[in-house]
Amino acid sequence: MEKINSLTRNSDFRRAYTKGKSVVTPLVVVYLTRNRVKARRVGITTSKKIGNAVQRNRARRVIREAYRALAPRVKRGFDLVLVARGRTPFVKSTDVERALEKALAQAGALTSGEGPL
């Protein structure tokens, strides 16, 4: 299992929000932009609209686990910002994984094969 490269700088998040392509599902919103480092980088955000700290942390854990299952199929060279929605803390990671897979496929960020890139 490879380490998930994280987005850490506010400017990277803002660039994804303003210049990135967005795909909305009931469980997660995906913002997708190209990056120059030819690596997959991911940032996960949850707002206070999601609920208290326990629910926000659960939403982040569920999204992280769903992304981890799809990471080998995500094309390199993209920055992803995954935003939790109101229902996210109350569903299983497999449900979020299906929604995330659908959103990434719609955005054109998934490869067809199962193997690592």
Tab-separated table of C-alpha atoms in Angstrom, residues 39-96:
chain	number	residue	atom	x	y	z
A	39	ALA	CA	1.824	12.627	-8.499
A	40	ARG	CA	-1.600	12.014	-7.023
A	41	ARG	CA	-2.271	14.456	-4.199
A	42	VAL	CA	-5.418	14.469	-2.091
A	43	GLY	CA	-6.975	16.895	0.353
A	44	ILE	CA	-10.059	16.069	2.407
A	45	THR	CA	-12.222	18.801	3.899
A	46	THR	CA	-15.239	18.809	6.151
A	47	SER	CA	-17.102	21.930	7.188
A	48	LYS	CA	-18.886	22.566	10.450
A	49	LYS	CA	-22.155	22.025	8.573
A	50	ILE	CA	-21.368	18.294	8.774
A	51	GLY	CA	-21.783	18.216	12.538
A	52	ASN	CA	-19.651	18.097	15.632
A	53	ALA	CA	-15.977	17.077	15.715
A	54	VAL	CA	-16.788	13.381	16.069
A	55	GLN	CA	-18.936	13.393	12.926
A	56	ARG	CA	-16.411	15.462	10.949
A	57	ASN	CA	-13.597	13.079	11.892
A	58	ARG	CA	-15.707	10.068	10.940
A	59	ALA	CA	-16.510	11.677	7.579
A	60	ARG	CA	-12.778	12.198	6.944
A	61	ARG	CA	-11.966	8.606	7.931
A	62	VAL	CA	-14.695	7.194	5.678
A	63	ILE	CA	-13.572	9.313	2.710
A	64	ARG	CA	-9.905	8.427	3.293
A	65	GLU	CA	-10.680	4.708	3.340
A	66	ALA	CA	-12.833	4.955	0.206
A	67	TYR	CA	-10.062	6.829	-1.608
A	68	ARG	CA	-7.445	4.322	-0.446
A	69	ALA	CA	-9.364	1.543	-2.209
A	70	LEU	CA	-9.506	3.560	-5.463
A	71	ALA	CA	-6.024	5.132	-5.323
A	72	PRO	CA	-4.287	2.609	-7.640
A	73	ARG	CA	-6.802	3.432	-10.387
A	74	VAL	CA	-6.532	7.238	-10.111
A	75	LYS	CA	-4.363	8.766	-12.828
A	76	ARG	CA	-1.163	10.495	-11.782
A	77	GLY	CA	-0.728	14.229	-12.169
A	78	PHE	CA	-3.958	15.284	-10.455
A	79	ASP	CA	-4.769	17.167	-7.275
A	80	LEU	CA	-8.035	16.014	-5.728
A	81	VAL	CA	-10.001	17.851	-3.074
A	82	LEU	CA	-12.693	15.657	-1.549
A	83	VAL	CA	-15.392	17.514	0.367
A	84	ALA	CA	-17.739	15.706	2.729
A	85	ARG	CA	-21.486	16.250	2.441
A	86	GLY	CA	-24.146	16.050	5.147
A	87	ARG	CA	-24.812	12.301	4.799
A	88	THR	CA	-21.156	11.250	4.677
A	89	PRO	CA	-20.629	10.505	8.399
A	90	PHE	CA	-23.661	8.209	8.457
A	91	VAL	CA	-22.765	5.805	5.635
A	92	LYS	CA	-20.186	3.075	5.187
A	93	SER	CA	-16.948	3.562	3.291
A	94	THR	CA	-18.135	1.159	0.565
A	95	ASP	CA	-21.027	3.514	-0.238
A	96	VAL	CA	-18.656	6.468	-0.379
